[in-house]
PDB file of C-alpha atoms in Angstrom:
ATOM      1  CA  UNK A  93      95.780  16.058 111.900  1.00  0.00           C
ATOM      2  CA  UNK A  94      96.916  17.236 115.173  1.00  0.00           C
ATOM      3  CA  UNK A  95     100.402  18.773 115.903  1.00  0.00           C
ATOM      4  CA  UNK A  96     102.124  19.778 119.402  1.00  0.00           C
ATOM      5  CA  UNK A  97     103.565  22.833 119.453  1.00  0.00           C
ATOM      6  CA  UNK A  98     106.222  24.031 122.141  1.00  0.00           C
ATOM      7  CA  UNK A  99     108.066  27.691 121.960  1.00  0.00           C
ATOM      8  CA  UNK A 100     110.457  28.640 124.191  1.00  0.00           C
ATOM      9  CA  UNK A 101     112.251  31.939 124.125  1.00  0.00           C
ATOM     10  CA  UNK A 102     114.533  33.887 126.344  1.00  0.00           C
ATOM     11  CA  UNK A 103     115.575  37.469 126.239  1.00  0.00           C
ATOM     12  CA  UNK A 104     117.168  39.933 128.458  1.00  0.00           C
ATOM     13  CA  UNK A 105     115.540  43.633 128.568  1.00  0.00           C
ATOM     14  CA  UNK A 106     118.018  46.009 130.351  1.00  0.00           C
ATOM     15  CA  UNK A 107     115.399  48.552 131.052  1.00  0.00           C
ATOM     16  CA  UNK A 108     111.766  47.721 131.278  1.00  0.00           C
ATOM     17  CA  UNK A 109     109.336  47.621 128.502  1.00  0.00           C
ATOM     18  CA  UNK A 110     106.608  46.681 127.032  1.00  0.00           C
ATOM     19  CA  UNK A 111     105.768  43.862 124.624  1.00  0.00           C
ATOM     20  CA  UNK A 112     103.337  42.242 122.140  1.00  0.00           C
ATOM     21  CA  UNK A 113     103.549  38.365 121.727  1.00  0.00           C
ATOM     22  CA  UNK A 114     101.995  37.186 118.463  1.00  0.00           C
ATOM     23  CA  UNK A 115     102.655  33.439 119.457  1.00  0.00           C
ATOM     24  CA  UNK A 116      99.060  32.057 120.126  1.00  0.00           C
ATOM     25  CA  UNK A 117      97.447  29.748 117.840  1.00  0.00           C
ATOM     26  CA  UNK A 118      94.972  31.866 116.258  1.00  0.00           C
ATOM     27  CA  UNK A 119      91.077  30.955 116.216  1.00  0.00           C
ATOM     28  CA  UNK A 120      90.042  30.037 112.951  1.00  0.00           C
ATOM     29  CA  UNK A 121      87.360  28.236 111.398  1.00  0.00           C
ATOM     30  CA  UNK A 122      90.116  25.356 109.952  1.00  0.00           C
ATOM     31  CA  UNK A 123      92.029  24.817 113.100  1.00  0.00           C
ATOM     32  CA  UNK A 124      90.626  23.399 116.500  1.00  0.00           C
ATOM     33  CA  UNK A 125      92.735  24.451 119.994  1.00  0.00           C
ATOM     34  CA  UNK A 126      92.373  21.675 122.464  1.00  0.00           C
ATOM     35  CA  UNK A 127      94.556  22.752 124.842  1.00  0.00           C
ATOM     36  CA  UNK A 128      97.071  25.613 125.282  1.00  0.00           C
ATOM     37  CA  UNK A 129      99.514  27.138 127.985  1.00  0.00           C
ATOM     38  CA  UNK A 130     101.011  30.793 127.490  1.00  0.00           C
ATOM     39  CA  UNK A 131     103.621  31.128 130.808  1.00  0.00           C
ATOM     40  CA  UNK A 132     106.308  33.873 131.483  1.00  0.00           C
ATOM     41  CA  UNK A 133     109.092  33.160 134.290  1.00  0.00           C
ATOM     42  CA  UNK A 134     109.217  35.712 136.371  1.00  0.00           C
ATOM     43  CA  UNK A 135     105.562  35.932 135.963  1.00  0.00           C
ATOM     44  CA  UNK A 136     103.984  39.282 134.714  1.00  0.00           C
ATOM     45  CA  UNK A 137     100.510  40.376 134.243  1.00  0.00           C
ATOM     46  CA  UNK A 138      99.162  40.273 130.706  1.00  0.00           C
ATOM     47  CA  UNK A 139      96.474  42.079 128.959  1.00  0.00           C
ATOM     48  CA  UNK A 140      94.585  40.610 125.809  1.00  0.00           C
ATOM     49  CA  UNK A 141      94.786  42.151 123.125  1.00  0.00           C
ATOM     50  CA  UNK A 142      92.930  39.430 121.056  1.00  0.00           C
ATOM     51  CA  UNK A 143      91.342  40.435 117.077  1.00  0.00           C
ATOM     52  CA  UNK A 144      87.643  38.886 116.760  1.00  0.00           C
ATOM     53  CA  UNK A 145      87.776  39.173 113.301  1.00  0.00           C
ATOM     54  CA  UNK A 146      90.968  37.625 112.297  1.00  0.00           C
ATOM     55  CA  UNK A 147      90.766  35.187 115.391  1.00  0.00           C
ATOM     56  CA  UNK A 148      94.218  36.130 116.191  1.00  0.00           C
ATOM     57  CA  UNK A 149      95.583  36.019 119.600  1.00  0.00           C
ATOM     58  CA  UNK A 150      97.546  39.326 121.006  1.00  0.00           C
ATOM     59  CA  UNK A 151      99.472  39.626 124.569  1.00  0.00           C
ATOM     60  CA  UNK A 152     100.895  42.182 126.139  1.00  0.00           C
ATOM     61  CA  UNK A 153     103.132  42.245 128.963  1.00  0.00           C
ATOM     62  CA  UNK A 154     105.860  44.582 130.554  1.00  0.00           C
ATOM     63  CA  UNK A 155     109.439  42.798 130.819  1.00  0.00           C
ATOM     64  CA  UNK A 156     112.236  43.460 132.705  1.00  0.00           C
ATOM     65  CA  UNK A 157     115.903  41.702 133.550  1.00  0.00           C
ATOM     66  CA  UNK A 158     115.536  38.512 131.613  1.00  0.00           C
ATOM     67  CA  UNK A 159     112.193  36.565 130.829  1.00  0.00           C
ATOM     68  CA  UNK A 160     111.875  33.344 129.531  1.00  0.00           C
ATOM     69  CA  UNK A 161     108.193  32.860 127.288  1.00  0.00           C
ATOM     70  CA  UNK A 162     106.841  29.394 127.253  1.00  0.00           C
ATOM     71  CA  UNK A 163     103.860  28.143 124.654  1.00  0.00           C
ATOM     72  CA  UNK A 164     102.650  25.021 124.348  1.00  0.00           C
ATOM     73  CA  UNK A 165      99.431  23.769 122.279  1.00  0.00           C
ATOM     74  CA  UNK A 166      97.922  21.009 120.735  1.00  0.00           C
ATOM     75  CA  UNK A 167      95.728  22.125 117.775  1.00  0.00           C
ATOM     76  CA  UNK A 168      93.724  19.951 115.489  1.00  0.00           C
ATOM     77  CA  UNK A 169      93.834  21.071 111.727  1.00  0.00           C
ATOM     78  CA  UNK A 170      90.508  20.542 109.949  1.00  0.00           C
ATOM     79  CA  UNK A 171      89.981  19.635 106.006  1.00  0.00           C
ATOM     80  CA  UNK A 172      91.609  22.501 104.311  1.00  0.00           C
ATOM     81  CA  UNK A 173      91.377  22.719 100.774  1.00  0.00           C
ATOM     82  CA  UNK A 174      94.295  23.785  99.159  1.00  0.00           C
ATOM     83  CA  UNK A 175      93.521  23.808  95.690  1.00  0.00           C
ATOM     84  CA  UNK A 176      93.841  26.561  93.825  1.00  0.00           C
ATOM     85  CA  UNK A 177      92.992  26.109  90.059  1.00  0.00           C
ATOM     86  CA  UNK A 178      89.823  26.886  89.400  1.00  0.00           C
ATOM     87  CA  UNK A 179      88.661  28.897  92.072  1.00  0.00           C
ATOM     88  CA  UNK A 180      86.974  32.075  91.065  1.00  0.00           C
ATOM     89  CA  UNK A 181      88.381  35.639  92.089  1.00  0.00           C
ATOM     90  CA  UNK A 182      85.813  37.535  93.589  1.00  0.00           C
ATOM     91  CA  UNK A 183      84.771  40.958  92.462  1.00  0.00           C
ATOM     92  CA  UNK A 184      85.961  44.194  94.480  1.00  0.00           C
ATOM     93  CA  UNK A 185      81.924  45.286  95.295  1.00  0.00           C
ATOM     94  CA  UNK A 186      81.393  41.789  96.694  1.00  0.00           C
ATOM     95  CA  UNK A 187      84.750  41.255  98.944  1.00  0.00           C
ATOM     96  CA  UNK A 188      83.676  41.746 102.398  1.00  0.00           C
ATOM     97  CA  UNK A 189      84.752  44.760 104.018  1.00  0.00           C
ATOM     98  CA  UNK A 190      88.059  43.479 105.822  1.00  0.00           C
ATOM     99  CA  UNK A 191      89.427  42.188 102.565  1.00  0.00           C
ATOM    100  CA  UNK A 192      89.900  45.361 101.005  1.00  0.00           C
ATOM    101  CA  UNK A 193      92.801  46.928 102.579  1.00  0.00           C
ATOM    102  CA  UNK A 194      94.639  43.435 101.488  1.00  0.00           C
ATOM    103  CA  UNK A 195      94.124  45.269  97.557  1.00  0.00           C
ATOM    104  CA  UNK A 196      96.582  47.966  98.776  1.00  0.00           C
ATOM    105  CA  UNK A 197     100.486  48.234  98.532  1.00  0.00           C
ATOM    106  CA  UNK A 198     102.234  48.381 102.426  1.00  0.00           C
ATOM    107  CA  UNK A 199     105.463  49.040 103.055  1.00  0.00           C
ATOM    108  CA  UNK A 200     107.416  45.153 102.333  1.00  0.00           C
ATOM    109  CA  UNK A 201     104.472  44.704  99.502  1.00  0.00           C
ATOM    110  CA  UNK A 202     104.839  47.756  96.473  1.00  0.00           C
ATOM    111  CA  UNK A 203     102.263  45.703  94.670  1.00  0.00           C
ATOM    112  CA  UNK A 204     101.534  48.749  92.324  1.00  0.00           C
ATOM    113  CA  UNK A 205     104.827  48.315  90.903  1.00  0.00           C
ATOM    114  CA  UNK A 206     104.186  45.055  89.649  1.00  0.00           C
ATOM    115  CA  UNK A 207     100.945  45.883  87.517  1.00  0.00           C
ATOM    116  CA  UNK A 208     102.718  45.603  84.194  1.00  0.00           C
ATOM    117  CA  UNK A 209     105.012  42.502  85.512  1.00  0.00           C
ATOM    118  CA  UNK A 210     101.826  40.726  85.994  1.00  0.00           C
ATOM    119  CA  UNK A 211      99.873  41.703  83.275  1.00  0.00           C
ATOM    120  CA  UNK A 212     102.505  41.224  80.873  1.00  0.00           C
ATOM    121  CA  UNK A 213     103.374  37.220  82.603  1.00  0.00           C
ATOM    122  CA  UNK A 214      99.992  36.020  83.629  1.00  0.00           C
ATOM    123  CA  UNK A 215      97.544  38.043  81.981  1.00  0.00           C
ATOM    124  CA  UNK A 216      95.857  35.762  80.005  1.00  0.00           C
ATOM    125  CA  UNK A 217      94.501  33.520  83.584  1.00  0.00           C
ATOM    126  CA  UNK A 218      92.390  34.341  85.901  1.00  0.00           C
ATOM    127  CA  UNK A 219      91.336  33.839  89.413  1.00  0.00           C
ATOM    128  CA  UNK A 220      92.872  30.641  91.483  1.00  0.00           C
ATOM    129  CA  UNK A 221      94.719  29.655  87.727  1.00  0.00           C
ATOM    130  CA  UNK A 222      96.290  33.022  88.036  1.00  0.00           C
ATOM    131  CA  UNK A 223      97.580  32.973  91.841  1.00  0.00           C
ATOM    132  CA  UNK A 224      98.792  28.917  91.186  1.00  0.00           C
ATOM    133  CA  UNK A 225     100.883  30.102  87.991  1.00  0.00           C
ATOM    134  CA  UNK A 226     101.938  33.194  90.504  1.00  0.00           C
ATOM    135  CA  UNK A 227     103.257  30.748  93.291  1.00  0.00           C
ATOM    136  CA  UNK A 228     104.474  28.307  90.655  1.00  0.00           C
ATOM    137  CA  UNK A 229     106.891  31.409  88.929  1.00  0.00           C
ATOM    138  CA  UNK A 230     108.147  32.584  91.981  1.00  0.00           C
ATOM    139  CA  UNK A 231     109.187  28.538  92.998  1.00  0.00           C
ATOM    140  CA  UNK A 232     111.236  28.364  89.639  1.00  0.00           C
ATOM    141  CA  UNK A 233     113.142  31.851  89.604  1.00  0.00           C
ATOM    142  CA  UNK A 234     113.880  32.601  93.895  1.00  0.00           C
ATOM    143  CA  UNK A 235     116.575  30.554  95.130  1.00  0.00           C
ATOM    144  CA  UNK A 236     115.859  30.390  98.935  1.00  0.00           C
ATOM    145  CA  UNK A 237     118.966  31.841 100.747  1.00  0.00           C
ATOM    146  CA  UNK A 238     119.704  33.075 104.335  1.00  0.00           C
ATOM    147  CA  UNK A 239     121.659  36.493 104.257  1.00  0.00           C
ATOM    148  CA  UNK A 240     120.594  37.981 100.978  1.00  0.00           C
ATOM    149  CA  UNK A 241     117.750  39.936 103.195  1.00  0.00           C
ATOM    150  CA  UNK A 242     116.833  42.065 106.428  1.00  0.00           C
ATOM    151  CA  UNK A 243     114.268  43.688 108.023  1.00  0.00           C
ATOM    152  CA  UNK A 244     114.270  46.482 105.031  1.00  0.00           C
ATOM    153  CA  UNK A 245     114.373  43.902 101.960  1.00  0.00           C
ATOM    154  CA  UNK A 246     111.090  44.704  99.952  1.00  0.00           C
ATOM    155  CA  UNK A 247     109.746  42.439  97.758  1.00  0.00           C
ATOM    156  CA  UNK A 248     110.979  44.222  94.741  1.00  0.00           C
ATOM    157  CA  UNK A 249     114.497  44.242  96.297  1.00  0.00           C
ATOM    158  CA  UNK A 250     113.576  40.422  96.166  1.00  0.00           C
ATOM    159  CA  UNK A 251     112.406  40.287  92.872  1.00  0.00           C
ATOM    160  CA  UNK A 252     115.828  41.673  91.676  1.00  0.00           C
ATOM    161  CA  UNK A 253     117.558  39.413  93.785  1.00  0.00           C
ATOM    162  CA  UNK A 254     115.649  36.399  93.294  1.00  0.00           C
ATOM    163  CA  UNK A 255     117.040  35.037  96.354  1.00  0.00           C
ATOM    164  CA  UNK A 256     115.851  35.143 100.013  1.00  0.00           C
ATOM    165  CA  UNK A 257     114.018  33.415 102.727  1.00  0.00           C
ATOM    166  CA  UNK A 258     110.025  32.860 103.782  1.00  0.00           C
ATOM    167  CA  UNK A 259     109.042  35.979 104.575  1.00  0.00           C
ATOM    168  CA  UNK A 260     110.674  37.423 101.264  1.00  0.00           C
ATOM    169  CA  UNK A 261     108.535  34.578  99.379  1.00  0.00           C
ATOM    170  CA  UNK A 262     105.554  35.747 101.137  1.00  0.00           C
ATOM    171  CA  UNK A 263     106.033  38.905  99.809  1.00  0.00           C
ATOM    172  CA  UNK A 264     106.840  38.985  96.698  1.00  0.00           C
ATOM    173  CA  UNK A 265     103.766  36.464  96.566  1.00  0.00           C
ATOM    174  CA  UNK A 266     101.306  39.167  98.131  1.00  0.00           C
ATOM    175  CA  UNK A 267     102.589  41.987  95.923  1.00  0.00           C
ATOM    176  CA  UNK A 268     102.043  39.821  92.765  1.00  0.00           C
ATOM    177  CA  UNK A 269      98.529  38.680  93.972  1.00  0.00           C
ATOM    178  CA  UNK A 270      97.841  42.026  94.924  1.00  0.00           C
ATOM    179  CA  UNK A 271      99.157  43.542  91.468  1.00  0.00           C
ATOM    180  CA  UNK A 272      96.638  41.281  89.987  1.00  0.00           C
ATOM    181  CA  UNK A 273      93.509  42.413  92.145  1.00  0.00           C
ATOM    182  CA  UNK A 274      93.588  39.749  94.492  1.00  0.00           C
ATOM    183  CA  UNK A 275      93.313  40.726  98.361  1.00  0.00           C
ATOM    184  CA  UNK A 276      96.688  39.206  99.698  1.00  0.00           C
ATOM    185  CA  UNK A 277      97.553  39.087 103.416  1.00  0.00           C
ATOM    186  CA  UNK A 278     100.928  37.602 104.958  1.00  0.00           C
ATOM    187  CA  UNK A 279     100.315  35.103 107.814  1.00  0.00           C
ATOM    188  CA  UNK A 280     102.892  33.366 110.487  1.00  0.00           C
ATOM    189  CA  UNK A 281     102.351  29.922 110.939  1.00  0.00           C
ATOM    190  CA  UNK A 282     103.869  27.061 112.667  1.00  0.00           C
ATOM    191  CA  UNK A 283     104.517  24.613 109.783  1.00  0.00           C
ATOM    192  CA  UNK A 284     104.943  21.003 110.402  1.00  0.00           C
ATOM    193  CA  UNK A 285     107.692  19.120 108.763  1.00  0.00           C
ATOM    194  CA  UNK A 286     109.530  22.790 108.403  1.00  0.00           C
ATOM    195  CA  UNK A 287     113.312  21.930 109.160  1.00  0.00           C
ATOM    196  CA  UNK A 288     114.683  23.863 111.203  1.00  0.00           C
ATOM    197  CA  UNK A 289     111.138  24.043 113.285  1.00  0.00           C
ATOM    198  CA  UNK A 290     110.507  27.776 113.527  1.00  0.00           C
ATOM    199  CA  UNK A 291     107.353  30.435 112.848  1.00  0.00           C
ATOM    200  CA  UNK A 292     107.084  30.386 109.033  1.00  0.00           C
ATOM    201  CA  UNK A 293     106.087  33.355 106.489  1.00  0.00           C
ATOM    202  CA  UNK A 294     103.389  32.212 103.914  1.00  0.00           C
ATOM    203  CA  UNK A 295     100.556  34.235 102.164  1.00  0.00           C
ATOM    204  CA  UNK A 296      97.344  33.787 101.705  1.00  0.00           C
ATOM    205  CA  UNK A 297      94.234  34.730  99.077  1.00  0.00           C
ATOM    206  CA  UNK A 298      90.979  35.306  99.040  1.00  0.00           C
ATOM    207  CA  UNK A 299      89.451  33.246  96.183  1.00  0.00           C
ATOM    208  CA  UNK A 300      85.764  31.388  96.023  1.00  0.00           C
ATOM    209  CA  UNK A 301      84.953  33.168  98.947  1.00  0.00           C
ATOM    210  CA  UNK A 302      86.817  32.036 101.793  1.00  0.00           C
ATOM    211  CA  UNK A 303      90.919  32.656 102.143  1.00  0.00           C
ATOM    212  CA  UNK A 304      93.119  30.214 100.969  1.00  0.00           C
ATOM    213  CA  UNK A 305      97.196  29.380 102.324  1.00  0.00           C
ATOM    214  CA  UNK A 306      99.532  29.804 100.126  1.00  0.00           C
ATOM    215  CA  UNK A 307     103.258  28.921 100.510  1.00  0.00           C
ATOM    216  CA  UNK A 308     105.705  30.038  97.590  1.00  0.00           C
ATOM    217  CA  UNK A 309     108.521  28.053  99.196  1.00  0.00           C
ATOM    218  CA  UNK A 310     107.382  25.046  98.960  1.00  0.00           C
ATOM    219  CA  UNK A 311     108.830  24.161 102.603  1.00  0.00           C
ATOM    220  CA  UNK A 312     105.996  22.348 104.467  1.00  0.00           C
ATOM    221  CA  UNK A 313     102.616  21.538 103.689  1.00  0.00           C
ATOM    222  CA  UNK A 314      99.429  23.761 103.614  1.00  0.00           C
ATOM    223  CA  UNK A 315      97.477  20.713 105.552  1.00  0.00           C
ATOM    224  CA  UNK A 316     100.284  21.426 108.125  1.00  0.00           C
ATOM    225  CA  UNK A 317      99.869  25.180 108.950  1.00  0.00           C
ATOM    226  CA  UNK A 318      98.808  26.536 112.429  1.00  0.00           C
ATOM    227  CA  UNK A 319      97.479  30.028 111.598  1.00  0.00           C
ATOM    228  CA  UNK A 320      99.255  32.022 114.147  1.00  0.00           C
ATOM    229  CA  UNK A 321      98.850  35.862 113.030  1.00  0.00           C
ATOM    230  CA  UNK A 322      97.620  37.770 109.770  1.00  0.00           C
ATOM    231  CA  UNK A 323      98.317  41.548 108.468  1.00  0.00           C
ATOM    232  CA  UNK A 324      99.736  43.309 105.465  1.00  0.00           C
ATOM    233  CA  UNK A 325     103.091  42.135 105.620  1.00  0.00           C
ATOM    234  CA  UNK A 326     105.561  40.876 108.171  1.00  0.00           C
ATOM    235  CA  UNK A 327     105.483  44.486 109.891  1.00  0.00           C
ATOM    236  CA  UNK A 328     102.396  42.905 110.977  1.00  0.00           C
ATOM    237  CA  UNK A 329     103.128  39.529 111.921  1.00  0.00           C
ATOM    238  CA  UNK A 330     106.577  39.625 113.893  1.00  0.00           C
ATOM    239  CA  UNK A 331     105.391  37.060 116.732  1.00  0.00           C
ATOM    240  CA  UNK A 332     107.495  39.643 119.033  1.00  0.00           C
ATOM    241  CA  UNK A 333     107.104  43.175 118.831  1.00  0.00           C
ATOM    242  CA  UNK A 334     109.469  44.895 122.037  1.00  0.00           C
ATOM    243  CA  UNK A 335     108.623  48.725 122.521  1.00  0.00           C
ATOM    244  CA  UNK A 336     112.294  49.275 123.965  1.00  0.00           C
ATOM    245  CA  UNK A 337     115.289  47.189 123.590  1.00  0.00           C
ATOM    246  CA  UNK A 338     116.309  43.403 124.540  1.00  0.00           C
ATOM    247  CA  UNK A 339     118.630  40.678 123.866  1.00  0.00           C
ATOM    248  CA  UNK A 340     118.255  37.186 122.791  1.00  0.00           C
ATOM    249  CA  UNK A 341     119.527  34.680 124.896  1.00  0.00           C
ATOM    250  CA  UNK A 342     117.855  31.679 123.300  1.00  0.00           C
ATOM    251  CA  UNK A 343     114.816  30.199 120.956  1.00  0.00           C
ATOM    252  CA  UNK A 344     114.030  26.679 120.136  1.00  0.00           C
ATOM    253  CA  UNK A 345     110.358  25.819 118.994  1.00  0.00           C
ATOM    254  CA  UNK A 346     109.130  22.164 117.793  1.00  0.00           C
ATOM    255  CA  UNK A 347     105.984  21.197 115.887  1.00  0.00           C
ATOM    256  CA  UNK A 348     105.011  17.689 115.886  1.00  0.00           C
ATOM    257  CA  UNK A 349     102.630  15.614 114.629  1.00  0.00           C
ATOM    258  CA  UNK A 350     100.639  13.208 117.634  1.00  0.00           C
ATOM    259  CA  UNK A 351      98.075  10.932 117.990  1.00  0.00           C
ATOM    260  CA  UNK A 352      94.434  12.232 118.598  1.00  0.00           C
TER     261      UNK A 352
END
């Protein structure tokens, strides 16, 4: 499948700062980039910040007055498997190195506070059985619901709720998967067939040795995730980081699928 992405943002930044774009179509083994344009009007200098491990794509720039950020690509998503049932968990002394920090609780993701939630619900499966029956639990008790959340909602503030939006989903899925030995990372993706278009929150696993997507709402398919950024939670992930203070003055993005 191949999608066309555009993003288009505006803000205004009074004073001048600096900023981290996480917007880039990362470079993954399950996702070709054909072509791709990154473009800031007035145009600024930026310095790559880029991750050779997680393939993801970092920019930095210093803004001032207001800036409009342009990003179009067209990225070719390769056979992803997203089956989960089945696939074995691996064991801590063979996870590769970078998986292990994805074991540990992070600020959104208090995954030791699960431990008995887990044990006690799905403690009888194991592996990929265990993260499906995760993802399936959270789909039949969270109603998803702008303006229950924030920036401060934890996932155990969602788990008491049982109401938010993707990245709440995401996180609640992570601490779960986490609670349950499972490295657990959250990851931004542009998700085709996602209405309204926008960057969406989903999780993802390492299980039979590779990591696998995960999406607890249910919104848009797996086969239709651009990988865009990875970390322990959305702290991580915020396609925008500003090291100062801005406005918005607009945001519109559009994933589609085209011919190729």
């Amino acid at each position: 499948m191949r999608l066309s992405i555009q993003a288009d943002l505006t803000y205004s930044f009074e004073h001048p700062c600096e900023v981290l774009l996480l917007l880039e179509a990362a470079r993954a083994p399950d996702q070709a980039i054909h072509s791709e344009r990154l473009t800031l009007t007035p145009a600024a200098e930026i310095a790559r910040l880029d991750d050779s491990v997680t393939g993801e794509r970092r920019a930095v720039f210093t803004a001032h007055g207001e800036v409009a950020i342009a990003y179009t690509a067209q990225v070719e998503l390769l056979a992803r498997d997203a089956n989960l049932k089945g696939c074995a968990a691996t064991a801590i002394r063979d996870l590769p190195g970078e998986a292990l920090r994805y074991l540990r609780a992070s600020r959104y993701c208090p995954s030791d506070r699960f431990e008995a939630f887990v044990d006690k619900e799905f403690g009888t499966l194991k592996g990929g059985d265990k993260v499906a029956a995760i993802v399936e639990w959270i789909g039949g008790h969270l109603v998803y619901e702008a303006g229950v959340s924030d920036a401060t909602t934890t996932a155990m503030d969602t788990f008491v709720d049982r109401a938010g939006v993707c990245r709440d989903f995401a996180h609640l899925a992570i601490s779960l998967c986490r609670a349950a030995d499972i490295p657990a990372r959250a990851v931004s993706a542009y998700a085709w067939k996602l209405e309204p278009p926008d960057l969406h929150a989903v999780a993802e696993v390492y299980l039979g040795g590779r990591w696998r997507l995960i999406d607890a709402t249910g919104l848009a398919p797996i086969d239709g995730l651009v990988r865009v950024a990875t970390g322990l939670d959305a702290a991580d992930i915020a396609f925008m980081t500003i090291f100062g203070k801005a406005e918005l003055v607009s945001q519109s993005f559009t994933i589609e699928k085209t011919k190729g």
